[in-house]
Short mmCIF file of C-alpha atoms in Angstrom, two decimals:
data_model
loop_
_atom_site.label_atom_id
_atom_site.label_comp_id
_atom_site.label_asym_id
_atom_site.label_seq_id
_atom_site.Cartn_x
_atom_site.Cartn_y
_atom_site.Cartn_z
CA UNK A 1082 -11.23 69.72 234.74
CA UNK A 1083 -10.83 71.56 237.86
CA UNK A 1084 -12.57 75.04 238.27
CA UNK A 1085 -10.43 78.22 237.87
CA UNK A 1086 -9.59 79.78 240.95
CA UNK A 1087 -11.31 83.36 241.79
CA UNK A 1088 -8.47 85.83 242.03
CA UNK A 1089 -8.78 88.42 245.11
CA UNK A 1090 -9.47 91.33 242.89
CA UNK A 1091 -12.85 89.52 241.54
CA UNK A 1092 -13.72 89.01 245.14
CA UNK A 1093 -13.09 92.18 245.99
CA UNK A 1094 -15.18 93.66 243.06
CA UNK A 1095 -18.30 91.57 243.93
CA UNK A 1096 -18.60 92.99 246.73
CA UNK A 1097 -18.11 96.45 245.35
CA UNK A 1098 -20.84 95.80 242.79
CA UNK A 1099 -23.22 94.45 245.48
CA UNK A 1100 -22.43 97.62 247.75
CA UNK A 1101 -23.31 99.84 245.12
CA UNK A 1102 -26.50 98.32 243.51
CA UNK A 1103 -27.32 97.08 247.01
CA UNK A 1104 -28.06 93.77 246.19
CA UNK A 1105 -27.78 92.02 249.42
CA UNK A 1106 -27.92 88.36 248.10
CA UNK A 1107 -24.78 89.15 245.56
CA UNK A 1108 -23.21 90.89 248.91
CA UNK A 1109 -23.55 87.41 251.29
CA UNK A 1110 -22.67 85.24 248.34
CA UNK A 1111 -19.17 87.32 248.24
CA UNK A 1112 -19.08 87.43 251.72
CA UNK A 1113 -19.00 83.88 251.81
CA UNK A 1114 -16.28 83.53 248.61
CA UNK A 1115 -14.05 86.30 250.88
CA UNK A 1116 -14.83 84.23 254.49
CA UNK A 1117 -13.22 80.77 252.57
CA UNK A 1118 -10.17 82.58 250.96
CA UNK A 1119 -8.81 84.20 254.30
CA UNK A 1120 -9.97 80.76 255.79
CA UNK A 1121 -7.58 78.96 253.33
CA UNK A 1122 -4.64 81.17 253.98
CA UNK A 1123 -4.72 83.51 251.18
CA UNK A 1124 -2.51 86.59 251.68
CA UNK A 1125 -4.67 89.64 250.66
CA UNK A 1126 -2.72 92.47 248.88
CA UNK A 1127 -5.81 95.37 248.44
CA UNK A 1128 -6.10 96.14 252.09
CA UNK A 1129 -7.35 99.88 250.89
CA UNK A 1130 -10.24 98.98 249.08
CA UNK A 1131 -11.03 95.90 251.79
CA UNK A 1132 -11.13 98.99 254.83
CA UNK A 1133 -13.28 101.09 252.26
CA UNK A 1134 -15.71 98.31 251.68
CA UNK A 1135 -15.60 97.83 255.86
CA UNK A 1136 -16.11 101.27 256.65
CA UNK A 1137 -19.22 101.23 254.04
CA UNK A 1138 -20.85 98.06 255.35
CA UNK A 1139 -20.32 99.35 259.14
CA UNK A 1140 -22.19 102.49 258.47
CA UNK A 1141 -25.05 100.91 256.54
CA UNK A 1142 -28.25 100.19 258.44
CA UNK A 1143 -29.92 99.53 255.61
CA UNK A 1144 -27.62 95.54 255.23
CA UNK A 1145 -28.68 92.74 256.70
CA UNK A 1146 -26.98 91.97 260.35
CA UNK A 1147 -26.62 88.26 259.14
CA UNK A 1148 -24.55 89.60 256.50
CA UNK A 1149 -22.61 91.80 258.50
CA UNK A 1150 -21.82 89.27 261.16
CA UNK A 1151 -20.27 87.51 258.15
CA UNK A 1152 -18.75 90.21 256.57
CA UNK A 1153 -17.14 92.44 258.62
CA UNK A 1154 -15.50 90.29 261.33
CA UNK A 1155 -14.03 89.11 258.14
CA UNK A 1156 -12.48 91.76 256.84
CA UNK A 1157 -11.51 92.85 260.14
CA UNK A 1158 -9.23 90.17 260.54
CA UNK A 1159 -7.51 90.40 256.88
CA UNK A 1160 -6.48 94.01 257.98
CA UNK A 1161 -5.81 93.50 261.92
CA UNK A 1162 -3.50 90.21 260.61
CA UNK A 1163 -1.42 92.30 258.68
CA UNK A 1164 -0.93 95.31 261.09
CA UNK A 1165 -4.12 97.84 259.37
CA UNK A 1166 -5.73 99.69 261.83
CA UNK A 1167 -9.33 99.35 261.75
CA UNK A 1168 -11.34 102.65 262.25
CA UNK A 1169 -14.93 103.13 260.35
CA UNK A 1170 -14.45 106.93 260.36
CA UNK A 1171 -11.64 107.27 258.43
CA UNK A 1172 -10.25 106.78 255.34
CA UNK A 1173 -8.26 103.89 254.57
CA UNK A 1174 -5.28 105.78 253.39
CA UNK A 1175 -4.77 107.23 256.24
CA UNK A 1176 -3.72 103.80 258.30
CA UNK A 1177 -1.35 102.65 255.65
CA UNK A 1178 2.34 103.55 255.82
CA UNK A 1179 3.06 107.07 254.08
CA UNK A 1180 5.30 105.66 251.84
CA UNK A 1181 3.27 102.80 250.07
CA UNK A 1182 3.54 100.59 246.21
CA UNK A 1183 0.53 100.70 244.62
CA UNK A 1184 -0.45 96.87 244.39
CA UNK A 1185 -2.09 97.37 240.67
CA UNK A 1186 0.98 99.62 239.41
CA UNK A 1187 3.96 98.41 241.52
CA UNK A 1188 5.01 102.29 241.65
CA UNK A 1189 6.30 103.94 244.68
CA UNK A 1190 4.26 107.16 245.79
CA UNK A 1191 4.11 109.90 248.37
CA UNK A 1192 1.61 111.78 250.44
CA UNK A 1193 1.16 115.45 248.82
CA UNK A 1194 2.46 116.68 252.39
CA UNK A 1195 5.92 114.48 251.46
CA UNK A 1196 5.85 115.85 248.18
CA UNK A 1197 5.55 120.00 249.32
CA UNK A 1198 8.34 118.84 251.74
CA UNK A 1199 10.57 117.72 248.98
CA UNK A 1200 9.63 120.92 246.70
CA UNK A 1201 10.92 123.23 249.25
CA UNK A 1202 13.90 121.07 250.15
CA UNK A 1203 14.68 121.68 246.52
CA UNK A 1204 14.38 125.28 247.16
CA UNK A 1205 17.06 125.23 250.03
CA UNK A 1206 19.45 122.93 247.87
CA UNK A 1207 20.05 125.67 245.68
CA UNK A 1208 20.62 128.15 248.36
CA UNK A 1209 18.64 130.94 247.23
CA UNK A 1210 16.12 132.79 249.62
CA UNK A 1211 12.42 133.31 247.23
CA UNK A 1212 12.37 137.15 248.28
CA UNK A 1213 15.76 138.36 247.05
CA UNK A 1214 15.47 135.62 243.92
CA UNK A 1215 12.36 137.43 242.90
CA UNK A 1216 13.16 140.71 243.70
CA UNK A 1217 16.47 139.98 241.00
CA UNK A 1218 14.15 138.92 238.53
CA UNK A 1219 11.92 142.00 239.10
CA UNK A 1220 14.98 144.62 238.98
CA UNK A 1221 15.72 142.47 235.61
CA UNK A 1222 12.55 143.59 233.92
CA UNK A 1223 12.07 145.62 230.79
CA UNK A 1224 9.27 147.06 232.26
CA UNK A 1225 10.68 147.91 235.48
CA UNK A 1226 13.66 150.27 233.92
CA UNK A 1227 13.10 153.62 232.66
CA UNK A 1228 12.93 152.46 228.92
CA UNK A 1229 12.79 156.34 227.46
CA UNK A 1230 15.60 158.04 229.85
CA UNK A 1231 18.05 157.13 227.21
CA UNK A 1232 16.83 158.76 224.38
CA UNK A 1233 17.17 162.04 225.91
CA UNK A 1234 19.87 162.78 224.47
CA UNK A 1235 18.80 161.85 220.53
CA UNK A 1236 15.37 163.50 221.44
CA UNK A 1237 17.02 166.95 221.33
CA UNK A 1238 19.09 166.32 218.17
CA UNK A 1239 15.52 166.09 216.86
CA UNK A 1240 13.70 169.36 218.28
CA UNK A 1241 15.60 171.68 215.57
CA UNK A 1242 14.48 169.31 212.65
CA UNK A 1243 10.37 170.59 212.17
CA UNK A 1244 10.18 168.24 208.89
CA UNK A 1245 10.46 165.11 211.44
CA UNK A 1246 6.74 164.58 212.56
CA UNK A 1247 7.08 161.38 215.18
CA UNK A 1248 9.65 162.00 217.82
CA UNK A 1249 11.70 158.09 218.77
CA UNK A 1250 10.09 158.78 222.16
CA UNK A 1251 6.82 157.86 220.69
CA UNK A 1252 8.33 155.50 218.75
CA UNK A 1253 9.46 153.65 221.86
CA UNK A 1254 6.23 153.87 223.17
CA UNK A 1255 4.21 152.62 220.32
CA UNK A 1256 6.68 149.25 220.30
CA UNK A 1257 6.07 148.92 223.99
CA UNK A 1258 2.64 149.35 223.87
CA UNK A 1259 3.06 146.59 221.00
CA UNK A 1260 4.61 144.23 222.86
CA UNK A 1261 2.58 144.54 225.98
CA UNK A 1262 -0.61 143.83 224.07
CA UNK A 1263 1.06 140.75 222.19
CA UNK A 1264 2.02 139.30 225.69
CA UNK A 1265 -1.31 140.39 227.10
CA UNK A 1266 -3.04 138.43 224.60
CA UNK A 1267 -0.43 135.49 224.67
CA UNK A 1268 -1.79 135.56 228.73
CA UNK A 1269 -5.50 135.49 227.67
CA UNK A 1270 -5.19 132.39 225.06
CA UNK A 1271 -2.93 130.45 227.62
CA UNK A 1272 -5.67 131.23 230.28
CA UNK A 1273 -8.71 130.46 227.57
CA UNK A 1274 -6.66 127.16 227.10
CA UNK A 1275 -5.92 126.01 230.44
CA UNK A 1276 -9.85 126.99 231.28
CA UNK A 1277 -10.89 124.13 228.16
CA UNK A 1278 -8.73 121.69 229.69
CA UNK A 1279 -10.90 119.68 232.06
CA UNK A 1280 -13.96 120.32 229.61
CA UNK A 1281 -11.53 118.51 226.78
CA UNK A 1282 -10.21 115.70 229.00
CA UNK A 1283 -13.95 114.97 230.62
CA UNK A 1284 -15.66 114.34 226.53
CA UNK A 1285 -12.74 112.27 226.33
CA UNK A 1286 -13.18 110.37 229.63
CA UNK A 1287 -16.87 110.40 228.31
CA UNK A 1288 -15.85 108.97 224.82
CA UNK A 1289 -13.57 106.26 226.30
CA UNK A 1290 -16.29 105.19 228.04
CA UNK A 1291 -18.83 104.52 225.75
CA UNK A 1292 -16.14 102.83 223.77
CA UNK A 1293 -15.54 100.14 226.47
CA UNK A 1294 -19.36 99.40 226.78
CA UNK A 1295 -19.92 99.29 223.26
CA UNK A 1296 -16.98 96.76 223.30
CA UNK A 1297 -19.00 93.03 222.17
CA UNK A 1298 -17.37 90.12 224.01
CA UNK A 1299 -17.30 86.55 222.62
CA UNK A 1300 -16.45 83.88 224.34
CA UNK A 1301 -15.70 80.22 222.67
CA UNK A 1302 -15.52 77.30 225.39
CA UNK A 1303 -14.03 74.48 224.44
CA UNK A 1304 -14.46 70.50 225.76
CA UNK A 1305 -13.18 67.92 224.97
CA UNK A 1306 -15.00 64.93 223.01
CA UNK A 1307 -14.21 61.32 222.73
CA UNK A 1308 -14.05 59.36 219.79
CA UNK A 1309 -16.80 57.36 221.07
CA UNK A 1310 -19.32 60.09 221.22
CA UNK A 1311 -18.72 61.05 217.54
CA UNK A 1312 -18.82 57.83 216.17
CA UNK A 1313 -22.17 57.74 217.80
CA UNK A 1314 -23.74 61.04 216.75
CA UNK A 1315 -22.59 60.44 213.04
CA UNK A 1316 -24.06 56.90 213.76
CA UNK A 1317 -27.58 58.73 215.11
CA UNK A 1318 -27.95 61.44 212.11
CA UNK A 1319 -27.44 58.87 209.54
CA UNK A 1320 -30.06 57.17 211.02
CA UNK A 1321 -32.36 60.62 211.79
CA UNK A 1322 -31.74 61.37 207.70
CA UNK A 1323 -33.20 58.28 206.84
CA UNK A 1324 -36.18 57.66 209.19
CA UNK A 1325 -38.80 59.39 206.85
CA UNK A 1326 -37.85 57.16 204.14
CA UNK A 1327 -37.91 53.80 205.47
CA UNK A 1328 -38.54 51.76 208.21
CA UNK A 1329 -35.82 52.47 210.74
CA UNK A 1330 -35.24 50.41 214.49
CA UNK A 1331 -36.60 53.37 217.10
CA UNK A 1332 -34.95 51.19 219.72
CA UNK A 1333 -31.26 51.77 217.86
CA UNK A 1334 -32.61 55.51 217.88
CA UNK A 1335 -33.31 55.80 221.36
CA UNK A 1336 -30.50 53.43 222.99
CA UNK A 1337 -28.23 56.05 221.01
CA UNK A 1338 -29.18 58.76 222.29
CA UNK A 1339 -29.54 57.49 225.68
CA UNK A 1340 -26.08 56.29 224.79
CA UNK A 1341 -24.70 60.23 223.85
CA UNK A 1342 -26.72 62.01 226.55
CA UNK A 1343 -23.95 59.80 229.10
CA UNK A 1344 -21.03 60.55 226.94
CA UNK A 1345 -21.83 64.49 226.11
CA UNK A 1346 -23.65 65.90 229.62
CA UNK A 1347 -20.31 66.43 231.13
CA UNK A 1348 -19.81 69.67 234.40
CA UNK A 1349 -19.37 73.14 232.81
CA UNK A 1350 -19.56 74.24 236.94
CA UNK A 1351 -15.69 75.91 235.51
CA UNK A 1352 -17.04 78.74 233.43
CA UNK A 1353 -19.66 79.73 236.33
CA UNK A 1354 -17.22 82.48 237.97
CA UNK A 1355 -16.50 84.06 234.36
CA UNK A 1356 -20.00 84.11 234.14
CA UNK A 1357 -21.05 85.76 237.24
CA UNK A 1358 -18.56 88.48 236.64
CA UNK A 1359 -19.77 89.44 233.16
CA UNK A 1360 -23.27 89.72 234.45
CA UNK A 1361 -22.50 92.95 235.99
CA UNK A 1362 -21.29 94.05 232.89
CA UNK A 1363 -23.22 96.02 230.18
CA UNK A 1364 -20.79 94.31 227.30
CA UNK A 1365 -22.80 92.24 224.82
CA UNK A 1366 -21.99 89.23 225.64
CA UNK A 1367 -22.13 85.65 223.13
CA UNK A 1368 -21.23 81.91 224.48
CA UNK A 1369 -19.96 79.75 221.49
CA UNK A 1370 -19.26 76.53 222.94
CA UNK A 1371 -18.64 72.61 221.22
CA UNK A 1372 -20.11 71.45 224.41
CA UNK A 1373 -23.17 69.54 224.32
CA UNK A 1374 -24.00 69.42 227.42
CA UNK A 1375 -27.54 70.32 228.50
CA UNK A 1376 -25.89 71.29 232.11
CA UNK A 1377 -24.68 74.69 230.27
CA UNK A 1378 -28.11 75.95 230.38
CA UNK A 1379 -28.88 74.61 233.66
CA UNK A 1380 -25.82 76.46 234.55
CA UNK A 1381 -26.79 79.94 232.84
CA UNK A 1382 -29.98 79.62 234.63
CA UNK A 1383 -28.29 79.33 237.90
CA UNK A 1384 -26.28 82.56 237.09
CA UNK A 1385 -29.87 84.29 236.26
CA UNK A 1386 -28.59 85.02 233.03
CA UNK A 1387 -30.51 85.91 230.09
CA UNK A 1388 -30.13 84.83 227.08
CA UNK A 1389 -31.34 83.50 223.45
CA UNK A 1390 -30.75 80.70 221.78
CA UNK A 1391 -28.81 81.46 218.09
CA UNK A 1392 -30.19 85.11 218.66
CA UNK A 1393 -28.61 88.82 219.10
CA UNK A 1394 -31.40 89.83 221.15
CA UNK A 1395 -30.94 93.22 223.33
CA UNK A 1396 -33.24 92.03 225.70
CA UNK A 1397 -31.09 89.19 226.70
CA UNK A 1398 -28.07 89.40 228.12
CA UNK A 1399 -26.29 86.57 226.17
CA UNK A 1400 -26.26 84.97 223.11
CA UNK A 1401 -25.98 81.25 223.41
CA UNK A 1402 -24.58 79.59 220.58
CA UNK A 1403 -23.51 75.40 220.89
CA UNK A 1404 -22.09 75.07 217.40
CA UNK A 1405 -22.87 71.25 217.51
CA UNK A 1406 -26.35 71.46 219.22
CA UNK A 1407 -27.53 70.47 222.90
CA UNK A 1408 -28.95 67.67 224.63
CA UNK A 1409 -31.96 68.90 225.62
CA UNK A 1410 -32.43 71.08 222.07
CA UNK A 1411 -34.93 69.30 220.14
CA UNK A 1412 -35.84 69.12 216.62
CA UNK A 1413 -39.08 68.03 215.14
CA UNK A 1414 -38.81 65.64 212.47
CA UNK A 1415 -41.82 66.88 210.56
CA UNK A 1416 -42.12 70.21 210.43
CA UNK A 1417 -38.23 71.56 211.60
CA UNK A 1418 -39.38 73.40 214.65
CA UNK A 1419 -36.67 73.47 217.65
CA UNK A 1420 -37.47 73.25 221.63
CA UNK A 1421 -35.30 73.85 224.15
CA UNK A 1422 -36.24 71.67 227.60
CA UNK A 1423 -35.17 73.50 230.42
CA UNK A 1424 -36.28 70.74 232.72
CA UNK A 1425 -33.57 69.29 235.39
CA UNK A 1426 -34.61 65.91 233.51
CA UNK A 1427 -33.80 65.15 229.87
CA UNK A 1428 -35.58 62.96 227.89
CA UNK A 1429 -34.68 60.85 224.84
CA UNK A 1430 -37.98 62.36 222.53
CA UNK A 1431 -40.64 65.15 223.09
CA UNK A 1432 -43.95 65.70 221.00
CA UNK A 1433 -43.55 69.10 219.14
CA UNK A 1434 -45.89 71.54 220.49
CA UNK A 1435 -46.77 72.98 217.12
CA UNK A 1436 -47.69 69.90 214.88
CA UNK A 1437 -47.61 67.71 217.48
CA UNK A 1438 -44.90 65.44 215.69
CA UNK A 1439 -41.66 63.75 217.34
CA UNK A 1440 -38.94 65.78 218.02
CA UNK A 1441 -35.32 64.29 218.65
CA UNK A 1442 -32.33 65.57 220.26
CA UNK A 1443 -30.79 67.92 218.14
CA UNK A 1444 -26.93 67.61 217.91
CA UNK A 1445 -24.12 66.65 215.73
CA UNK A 1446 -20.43 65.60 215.02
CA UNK A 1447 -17.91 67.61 215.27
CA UNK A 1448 -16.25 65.09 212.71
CA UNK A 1449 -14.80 67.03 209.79
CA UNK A 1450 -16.28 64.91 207.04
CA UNK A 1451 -19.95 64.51 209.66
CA UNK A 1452 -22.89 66.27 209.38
CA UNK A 1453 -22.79 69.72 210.21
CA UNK A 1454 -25.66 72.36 210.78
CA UNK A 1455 -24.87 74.84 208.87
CA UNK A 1456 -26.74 77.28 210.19
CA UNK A 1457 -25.18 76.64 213.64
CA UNK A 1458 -21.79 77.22 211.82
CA UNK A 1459 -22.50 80.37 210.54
CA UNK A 1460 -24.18 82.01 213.45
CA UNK A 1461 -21.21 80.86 215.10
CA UNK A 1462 -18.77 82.82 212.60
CA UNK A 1463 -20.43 86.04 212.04
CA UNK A 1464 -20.62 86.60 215.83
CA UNK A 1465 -17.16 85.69 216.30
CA UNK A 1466 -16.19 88.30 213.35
CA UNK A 1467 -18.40 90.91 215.02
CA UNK A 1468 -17.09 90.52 218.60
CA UNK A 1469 -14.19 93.38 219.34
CA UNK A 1470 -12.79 90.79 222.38
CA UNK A 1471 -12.65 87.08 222.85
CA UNK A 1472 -12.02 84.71 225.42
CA UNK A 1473 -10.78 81.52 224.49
CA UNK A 1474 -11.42 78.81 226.97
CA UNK A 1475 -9.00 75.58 226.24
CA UNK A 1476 -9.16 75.91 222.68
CA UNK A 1477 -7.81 72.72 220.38
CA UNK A 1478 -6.13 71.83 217.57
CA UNK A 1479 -7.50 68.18 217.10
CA UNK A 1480 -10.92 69.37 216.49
CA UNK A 1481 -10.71 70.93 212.84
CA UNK A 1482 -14.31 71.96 212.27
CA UNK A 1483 -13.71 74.61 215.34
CA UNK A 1484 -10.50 75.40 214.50
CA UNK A 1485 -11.21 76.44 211.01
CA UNK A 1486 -14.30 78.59 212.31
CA UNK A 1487 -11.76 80.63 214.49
CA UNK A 1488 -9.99 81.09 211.62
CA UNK A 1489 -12.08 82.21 208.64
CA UNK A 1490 -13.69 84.21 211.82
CA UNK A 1491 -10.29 86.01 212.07
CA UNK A 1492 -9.86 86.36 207.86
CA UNK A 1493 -13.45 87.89 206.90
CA UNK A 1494 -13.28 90.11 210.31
CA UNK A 1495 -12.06 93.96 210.60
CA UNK A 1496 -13.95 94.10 214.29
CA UNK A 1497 -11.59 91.87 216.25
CA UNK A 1498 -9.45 93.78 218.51
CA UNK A 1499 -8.08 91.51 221.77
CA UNK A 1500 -7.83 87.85 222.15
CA UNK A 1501 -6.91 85.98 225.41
CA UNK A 1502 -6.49 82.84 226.07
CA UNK A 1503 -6.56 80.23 228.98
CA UNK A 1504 -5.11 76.90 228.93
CA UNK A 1505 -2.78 74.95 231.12
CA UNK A 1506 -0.25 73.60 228.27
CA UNK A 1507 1.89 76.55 227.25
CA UNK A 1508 2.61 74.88 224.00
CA UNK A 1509 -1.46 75.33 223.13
CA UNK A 1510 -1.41 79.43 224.22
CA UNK A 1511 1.73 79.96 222.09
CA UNK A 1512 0.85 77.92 218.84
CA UNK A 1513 -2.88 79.95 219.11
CA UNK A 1514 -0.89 83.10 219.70
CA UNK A 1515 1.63 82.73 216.34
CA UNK A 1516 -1.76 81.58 214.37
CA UNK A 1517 -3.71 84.66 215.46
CA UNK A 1518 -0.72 86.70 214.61
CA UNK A 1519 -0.07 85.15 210.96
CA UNK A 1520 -3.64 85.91 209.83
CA UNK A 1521 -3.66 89.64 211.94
CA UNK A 1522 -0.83 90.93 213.40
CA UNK A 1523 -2.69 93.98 214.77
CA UNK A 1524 -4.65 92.07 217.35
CA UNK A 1525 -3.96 92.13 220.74
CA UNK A 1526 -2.89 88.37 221.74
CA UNK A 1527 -2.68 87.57 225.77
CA UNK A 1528 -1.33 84.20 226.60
CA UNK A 1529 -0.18 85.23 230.15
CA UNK A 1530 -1.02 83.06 233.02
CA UNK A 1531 -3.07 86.37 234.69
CA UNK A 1532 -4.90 86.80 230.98
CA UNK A 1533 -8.23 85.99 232.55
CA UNK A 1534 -8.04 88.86 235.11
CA UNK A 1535 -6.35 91.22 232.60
CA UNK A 1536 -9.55 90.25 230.13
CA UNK A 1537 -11.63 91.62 233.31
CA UNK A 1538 -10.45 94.35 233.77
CA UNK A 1539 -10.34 95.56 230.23
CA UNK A 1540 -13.98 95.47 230.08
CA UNK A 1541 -14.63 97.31 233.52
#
C-alpha cells in the first residue's frame, strides 16, 4: 500500500514549526521534503507564507548555512518561477498582485488603500459634497433651532394667571434637558460597550483555544490480514491454552510463530507523515491499530514519539493500543507478565525477567468466533468512546471483531464529535459514513478526498 502523499500545506507547516521552536534537524528534514516536491514539478499555491518563511531563514544567523544552502535557493526558485519578487526586507504581500484570491478561502480581496478608494468613489456617485451634506444635517437639528422662540406668544397668555406656578418655557426646558441626558447616557453605554468588545472577543479566542487542545484524537489503522495468518494464530493459542496441561510439540510452537512473524510484520512506513505532524501537536493522541506488526513500534521510535503501551499516560505522548497484540509483545506463560522487545531483531521466545519463565509472542485472531483478549478489546473501546476526533485509516467491513468495536464505541459514547476517513474505494467512505450517521447523526462525518488535511487543520 503506497504511502500518502504530503500535501504542500504540511510542508509548508513543518517548516513553520521548526522556525519557531528552532529545531534545526525538523527544519533540514523539511527542507529536504520541500527541495523533492519543486524537484518533481509540483505547482506551489502559498507563495506568501513560502517568502515569509524565506525572509525569516535569510535573516537568521543563528541556522545552519548547510541548511540554508538547501533551503533558501529553494524557495527562491518556487517564487522567481512563478513571477514573485524576492526581497528579504519586505513583506510578502507587498510583491503579490493587489488584487489577489486567498488560496485557503478562494475569496477575492483588496488592499485597504483599494478599499478607501472605493468608499470615496461611493461618495462622488451620489453627488453630494461632505461639507454642505453635513452642514444640512446640522441646520436639521433640534438642538440647533431656537426650541423656546415659539412659545412666546403662549408665555404671555400665562403672565396674568398667578395660580399657574411652572411657566411651558420651563417645561420645554425640563423635556430637553430630559432628552439630552437619555441620549447622553445612550452615548456612554454604546461607548462602555464598544470599549468591552475586544476584552469579550479575546476570552473567547482564549476559550476556543483551550477547546481545540483539549480536543483527544484517536486514530484506528487498519491492515489487512490473510486467511492464512488467522488460521495460524487460532492454530498457536489453542496450542498456548493447552501447554501447561500436557505435553505439547515446542517445535509446532515455534515453527508457528516463526510462521506468523512472516505473515503479520508487514511496512506501516504509510502512517509515518500523520505521525510526524501530530507530534507537534499538544492533542492527546491514541493509535488503535489490528496490525501486528512489530515494525509499528520501530516506526514510533523513529518519529521520537512517546508513548505507552495500553496506557493514558500524560507523560507520553501516545497511547498505543494493537487490539490483537504485537510481534514482539510477549507474554509469560507462568506468571502473566508482558514485555515489549524493542530490539530491531525479533525472536520466537524470551525468558521473563521477573520469574524468569518463558514468555511467547503475545497476539491473537481477529476471527470472530477466536480468542480474543479482552482486555485489549476494551481498552480499545473506552478510548475510542472518549476520543472527541477520529481518524480512520482504511477501515473494513470483512473484519467483524473491529467493526463491531467502532460501533458499540459510537453507541455507549456522548464524547465523539468528528470522524474522517481515508480510503481509496469510495464505496468503503460512503457505507462508513451512512453507518456513523444511523447510530449518531450529530457527528461530523468527512469522506472527502482532502479529509486528511481538513483533519489537520482542525486540530491546529
Amino acid at each position: 500500500m503506497a504511502p500518502f502523499p504530503e500535501t504542500e500545506i504540511m510542508t509548508i507547516k513543518r517548516l513553520e514549526v521548526a522556525l519557531r521552536k528552532m529545531d534545526f534537524k525538523l527544519l533540514k528534514d523539511g527542507a529536504y521534503k520541500l527541495h523533492e516536491k519543486y524537484h518533481s514539478g509540483f505547482k506551489f499555491e502559498y507563495l506568501d507564507m513560502l517568502k515569509e518563511i524565506f525572509a525569516d531563514v535569510s535573516n537568521n544567523p543563528s541556522i545552519p548555512e548547510d541548511v540554508k544552502d538547501i533551503l533558501s535557493p529553494t524557495i527562491e526558485d518556487i517564487l522567481t518561477s512563478q513571477g514573485v519578487k524576492v526581497d528579504v526586507a519586505s513583506s510578502p504581500y507587498e510583491s503579490l498582485n493587489q488584487n489577489r484570491v486567498s488560496s485557503l478561502t478562494s475569496l477575492s480581496y483588496s488592499t485597504p488603500v483599494e478599499k478607501e478608494e472605493q468608499k470615496l468613489s461611493a461618495f462622488d456617485a451620489f453627488g453630494a459634497d461632505k461639507t454642505e451634506e453635513h452642514s444640512q444635517t446640522f441646520a436639521q437639528s433640534p438642538y440647533s433651532a431656537e426650541p423656546f422662540k415659539e412659545y412666546t406668544p403662549v408665555q404671555n397668555n400665562y403672565i396674568n394667571q398667578p395660580n399657574l406656578q411652572v411657566q411651558p418655557q420651563v417645561i420645554e426646558e425640563n423635556k430637553i434637558k430630559e432628552v439630552v441626558e437619555e441620549k447622553h447616557e445612550e452615548v456612554n453605554s454604546e461607548i462602555n460597550y464598544q470599549e468591552n468588545i475586544p476584552e469579550t472577543i479575546h476570552h473567547e479566542e482564549q476559550h476556543q483555544e483551550i477547546e481545540k487542545e483539549l480536543k483527544s484524537i484517536a486514530i484506528f489503522y487498519f491492515q489487512d490480514s490473510s486467511l492464512e495468518k488467522t488460521k495460524n494464530i487460532t492454530k498457536y493459542r489453542k496450542l498456548v491454552s493447552k501447554i501447561q496441561e500436557e505435553h505439547t510439540s515446542i517445535n509446532e510452537i515455534l515453527g508457528l510463530i516463526s510462521e506468523i512473524n512472516t505473515q503479520s510484520n508487514t511496512n506501516v512506513s504509510e502512517i509515518k507523515n500523520i505521525l510526524d505532524q501530530l507530534k507537534t501537536k499538544e492533542n492527546k493522541l491514541s493509535l488503535i491499530t489490528n496490525t501486528l506488526s512489530s515494525n509499528l513500534t520501530n516506526l514510533i521510535n523513529e518519529c521520537e514519539l512517546s508513548y505507552g503501551l495500553f496506557e493514558s499516560n500524560e507523560e507520553k505522548k501516545l497511547n498505543l493500543l494493537p487490539m490483537f497484540g504485537l510481534t514482539n509483545l510477549f507474554r509469560c506463560c507462568e506468571c502473566s507478565n508482558e514485555y515489549l522487545n524493542n530490539s530491531q531483531i525479533t525472536p520466537l521466545v524470551l525468558q521473563c525477567p521477573k520469574c524468569k519463565g518463558a514468555m511467547l509472542p503475545s497476539f491473537y485472531s481477529n476471527k470472530a468466533n477466536g480468542e480474543l483478549n479482552i482486555d485489549y478489546y476494551n481498552n480499545s473501546m473506552v478510548t475510542l468512546a472518549n476520543s472527541k476526533v477520529w481518524l480512520l485509516i482504511h477501515p473494513t467491513f470483512d473484519e467483524k471483531i473491529t467493526l463491531n468495536l467502532l460501533k458499540s464505541a459510537l453507541m455507549v459514547s456522548n464524547q465523539v464529535e468528528e470522524i474522517y476517513i481515508i480510503d481509496k474505494d469510495i464505496n468503503i467512505r460512503e457505507n462508513y459514513r451512512k453507518m456513523i450517521e444511523d447510530i449518531n447523526s450529530n457527528i461530523k462525518v468527512n469522506i472527502q478526498n482532502y479529509a486528511l488535511e481538513d483533519f489537520l487543520n482542525s486540530i491546529n
